[in-house]
mmCIF file of C-alpha atoms in Angstrom:
data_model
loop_
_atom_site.group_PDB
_atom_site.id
_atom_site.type_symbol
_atom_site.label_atom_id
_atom_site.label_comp_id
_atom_site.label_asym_id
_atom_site.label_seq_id
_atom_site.Cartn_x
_atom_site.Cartn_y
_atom_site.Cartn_z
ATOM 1 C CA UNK A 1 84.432 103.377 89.267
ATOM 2 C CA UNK A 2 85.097 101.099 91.967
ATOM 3 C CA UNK A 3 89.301 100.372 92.591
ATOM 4 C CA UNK A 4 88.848 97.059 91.202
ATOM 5 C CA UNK A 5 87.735 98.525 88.273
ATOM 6 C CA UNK A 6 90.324 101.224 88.212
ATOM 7 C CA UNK A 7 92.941 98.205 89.258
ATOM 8 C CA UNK A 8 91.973 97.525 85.666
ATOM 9 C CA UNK A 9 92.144 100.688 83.884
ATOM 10 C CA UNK A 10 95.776 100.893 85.429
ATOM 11 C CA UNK A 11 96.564 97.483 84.274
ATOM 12 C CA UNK A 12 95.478 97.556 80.519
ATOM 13 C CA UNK A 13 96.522 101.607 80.035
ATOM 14 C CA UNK A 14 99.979 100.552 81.710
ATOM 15 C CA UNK A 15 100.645 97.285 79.059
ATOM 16 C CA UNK A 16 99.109 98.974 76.320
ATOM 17 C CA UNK A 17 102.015 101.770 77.172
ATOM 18 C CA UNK A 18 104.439 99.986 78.290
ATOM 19 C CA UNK A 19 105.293 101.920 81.436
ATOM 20 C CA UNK A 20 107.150 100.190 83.849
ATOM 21 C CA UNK A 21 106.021 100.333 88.011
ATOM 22 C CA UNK A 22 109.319 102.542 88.277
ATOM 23 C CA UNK A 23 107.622 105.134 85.976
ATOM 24 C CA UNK A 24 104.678 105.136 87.972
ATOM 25 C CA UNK A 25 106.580 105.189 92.080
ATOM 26 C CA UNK A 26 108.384 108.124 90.463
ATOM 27 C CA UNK A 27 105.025 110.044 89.555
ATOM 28 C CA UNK A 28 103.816 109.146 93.129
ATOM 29 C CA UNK A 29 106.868 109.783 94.765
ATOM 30 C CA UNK A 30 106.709 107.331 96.644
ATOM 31 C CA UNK A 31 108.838 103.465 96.571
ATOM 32 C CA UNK A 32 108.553 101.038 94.159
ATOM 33 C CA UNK A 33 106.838 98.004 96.092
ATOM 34 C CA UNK A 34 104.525 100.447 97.959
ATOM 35 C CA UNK A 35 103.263 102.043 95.022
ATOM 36 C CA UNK A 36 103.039 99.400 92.547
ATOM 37 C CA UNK A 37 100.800 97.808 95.743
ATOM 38 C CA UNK A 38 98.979 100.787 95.768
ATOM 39 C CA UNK A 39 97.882 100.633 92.133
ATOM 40 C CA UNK A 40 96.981 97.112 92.296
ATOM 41 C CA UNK A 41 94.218 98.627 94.811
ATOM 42 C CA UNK A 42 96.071 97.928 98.449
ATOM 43 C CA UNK A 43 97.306 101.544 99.326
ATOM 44 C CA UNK A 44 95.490 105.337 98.816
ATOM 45 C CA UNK A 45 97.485 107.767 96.889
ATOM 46 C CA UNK A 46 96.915 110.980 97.950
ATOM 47 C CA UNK A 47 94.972 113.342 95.398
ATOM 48 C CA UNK A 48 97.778 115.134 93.922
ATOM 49 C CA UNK A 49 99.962 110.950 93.219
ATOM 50 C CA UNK A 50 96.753 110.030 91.888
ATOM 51 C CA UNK A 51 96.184 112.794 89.235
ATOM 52 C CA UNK A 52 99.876 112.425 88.174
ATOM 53 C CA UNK A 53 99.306 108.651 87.548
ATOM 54 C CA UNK A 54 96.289 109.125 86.043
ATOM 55 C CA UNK A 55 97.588 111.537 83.290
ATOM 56 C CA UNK A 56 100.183 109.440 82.539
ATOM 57 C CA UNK A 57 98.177 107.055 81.755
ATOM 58 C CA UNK A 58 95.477 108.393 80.323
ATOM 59 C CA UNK A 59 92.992 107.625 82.418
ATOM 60 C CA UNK A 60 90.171 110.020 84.062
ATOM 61 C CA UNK A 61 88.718 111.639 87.510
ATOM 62 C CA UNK A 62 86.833 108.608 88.216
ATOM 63 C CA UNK A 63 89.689 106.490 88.178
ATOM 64 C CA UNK A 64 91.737 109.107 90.399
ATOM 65 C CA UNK A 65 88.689 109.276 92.784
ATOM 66 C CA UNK A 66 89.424 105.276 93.210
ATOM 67 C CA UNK A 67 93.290 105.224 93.558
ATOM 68 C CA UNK A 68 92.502 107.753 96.709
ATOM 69 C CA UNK A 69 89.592 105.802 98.373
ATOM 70 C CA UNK A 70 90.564 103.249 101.139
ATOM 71 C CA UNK A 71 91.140 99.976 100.284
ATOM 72 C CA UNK A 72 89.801 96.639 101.952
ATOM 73 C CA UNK A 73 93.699 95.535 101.731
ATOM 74 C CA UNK A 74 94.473 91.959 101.385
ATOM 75 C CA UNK A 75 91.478 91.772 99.799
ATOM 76 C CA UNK A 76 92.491 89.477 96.571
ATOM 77 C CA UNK A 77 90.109 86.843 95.324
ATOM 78 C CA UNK A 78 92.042 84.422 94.165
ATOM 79 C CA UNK A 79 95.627 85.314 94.956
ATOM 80 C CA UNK A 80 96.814 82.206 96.365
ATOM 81 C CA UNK A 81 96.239 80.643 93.097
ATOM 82 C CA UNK A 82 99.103 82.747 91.487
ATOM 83 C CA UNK A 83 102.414 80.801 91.786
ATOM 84 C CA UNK A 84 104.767 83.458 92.782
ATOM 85 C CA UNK A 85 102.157 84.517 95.547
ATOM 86 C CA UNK A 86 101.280 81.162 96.507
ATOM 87 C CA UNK A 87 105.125 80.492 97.111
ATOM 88 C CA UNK A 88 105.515 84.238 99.210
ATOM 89 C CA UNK A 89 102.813 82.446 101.239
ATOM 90 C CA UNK A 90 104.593 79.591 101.619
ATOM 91 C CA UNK A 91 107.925 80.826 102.372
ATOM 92 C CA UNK A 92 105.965 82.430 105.211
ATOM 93 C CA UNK A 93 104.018 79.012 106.639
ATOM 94 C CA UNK A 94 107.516 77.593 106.412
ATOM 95 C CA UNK A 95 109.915 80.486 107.600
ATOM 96 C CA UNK A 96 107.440 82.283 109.643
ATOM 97 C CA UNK A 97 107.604 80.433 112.998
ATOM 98 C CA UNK A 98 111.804 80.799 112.828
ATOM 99 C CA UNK A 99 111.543 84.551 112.015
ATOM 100 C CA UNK A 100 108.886 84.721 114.993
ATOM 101 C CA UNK A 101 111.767 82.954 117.697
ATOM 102 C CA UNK A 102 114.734 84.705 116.001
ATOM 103 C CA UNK A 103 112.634 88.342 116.103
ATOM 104 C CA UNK A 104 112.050 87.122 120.452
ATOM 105 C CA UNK A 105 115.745 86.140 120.610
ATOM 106 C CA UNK A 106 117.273 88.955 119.568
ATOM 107 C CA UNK A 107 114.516 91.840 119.897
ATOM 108 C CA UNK A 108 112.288 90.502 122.897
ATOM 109 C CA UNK A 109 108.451 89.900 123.094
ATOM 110 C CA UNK A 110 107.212 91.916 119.893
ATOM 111 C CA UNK A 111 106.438 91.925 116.985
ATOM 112 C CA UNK A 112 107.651 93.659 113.242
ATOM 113 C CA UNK A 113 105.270 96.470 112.151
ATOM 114 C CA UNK A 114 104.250 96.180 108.915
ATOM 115 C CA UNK A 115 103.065 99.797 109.439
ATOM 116 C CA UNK A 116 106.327 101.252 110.084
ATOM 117 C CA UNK A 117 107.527 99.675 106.901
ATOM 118 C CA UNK A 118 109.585 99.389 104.087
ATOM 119 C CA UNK A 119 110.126 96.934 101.575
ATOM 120 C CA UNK A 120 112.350 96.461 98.576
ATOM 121 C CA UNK A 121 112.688 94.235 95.825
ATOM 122 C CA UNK A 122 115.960 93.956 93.312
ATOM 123 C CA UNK A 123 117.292 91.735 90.661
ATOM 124 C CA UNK A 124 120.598 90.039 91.674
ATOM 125 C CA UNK A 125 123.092 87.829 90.511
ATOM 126 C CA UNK A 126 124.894 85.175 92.218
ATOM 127 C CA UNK A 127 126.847 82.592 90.265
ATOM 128 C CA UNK A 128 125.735 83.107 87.311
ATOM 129 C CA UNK A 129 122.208 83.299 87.551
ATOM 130 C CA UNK A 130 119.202 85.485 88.495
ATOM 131 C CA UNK A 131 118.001 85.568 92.536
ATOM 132 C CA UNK A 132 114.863 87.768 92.999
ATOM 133 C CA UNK A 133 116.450 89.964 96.615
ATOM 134 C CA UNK A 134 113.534 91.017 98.535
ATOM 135 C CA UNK A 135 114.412 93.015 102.310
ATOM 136 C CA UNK A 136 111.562 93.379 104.414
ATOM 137 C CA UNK A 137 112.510 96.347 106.976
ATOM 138 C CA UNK A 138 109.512 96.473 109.533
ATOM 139 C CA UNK A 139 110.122 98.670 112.983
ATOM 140 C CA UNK A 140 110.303 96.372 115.973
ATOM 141 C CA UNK A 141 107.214 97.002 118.347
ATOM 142 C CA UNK A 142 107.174 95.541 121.890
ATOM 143 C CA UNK A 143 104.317 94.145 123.355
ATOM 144 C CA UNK A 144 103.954 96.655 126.813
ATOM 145 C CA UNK A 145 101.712 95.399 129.393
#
């Protein structure tokens, strides 16, 4: 089974369940974003995630073979076609040069790891309506020469 294909498996055995990506990050105890990215195929779980996921959801050693095999990440035919991605995207072509000066200003010449990284997402409110929150927390890394 390639992790496309188990990308799949995951997909269709999750909605046909209804388990939630919570259900699954607490099974690989590990956070929400970076695990539900790691079952769409751009993370490895580690054996022991993987085989907790996978009996959750029915699913069988091939497909845990896949979830631990390194990923070609980024690698998403297609993506930019989605709206909500296409519009991450463009927040970045539009923010992304002001983030770049304001992370120099304040930090120095470097950059934000998106190794040493964290990331959530959560549903707020703000006068009367929904607001998706997302915090990017990336270690600062300067450039030593």
């Amino acid at each position: 089974m390639t992790k496309d294909e188990a990308v799949e498996a995951i997909l269709v055995a999750k909605h046909g369940m209804g388990v939630t990506w919570g259900e699954l990050a607490a099974l690989a105890e590990k956070p929400e974003v970076w695990s539900t990215a790691a079952l769409l195929g751009q993370h490895p779980l580690d054996r022991e995630a993987a085989q907790r996921v996978a009996a959750r959801l029915g699913l069988d050693e091939d497909a845990v073979a896949a979830m631990t095999r390194q990923p070609y990440r980024g690698n998403t035919a297609g993506s930019l076609a989605d709206p909500t991605i296409y519009r991450l995207h463009e927040l970045v072509l539009v923010y992304g040069p002001a983030i770049k000066e304001l992370i120099h200003e304040k930090f120095g010449d470097g950059i934000m790891s998106a190794i040493n990284f964290s990331m959530t997402l959560d549903r707020v409110e703000r006068d009367g309506e929904p607001r998706v929150q997302i915090t990017l927390d990336g270690k600062y890394l300067p450039y030593q020469w």
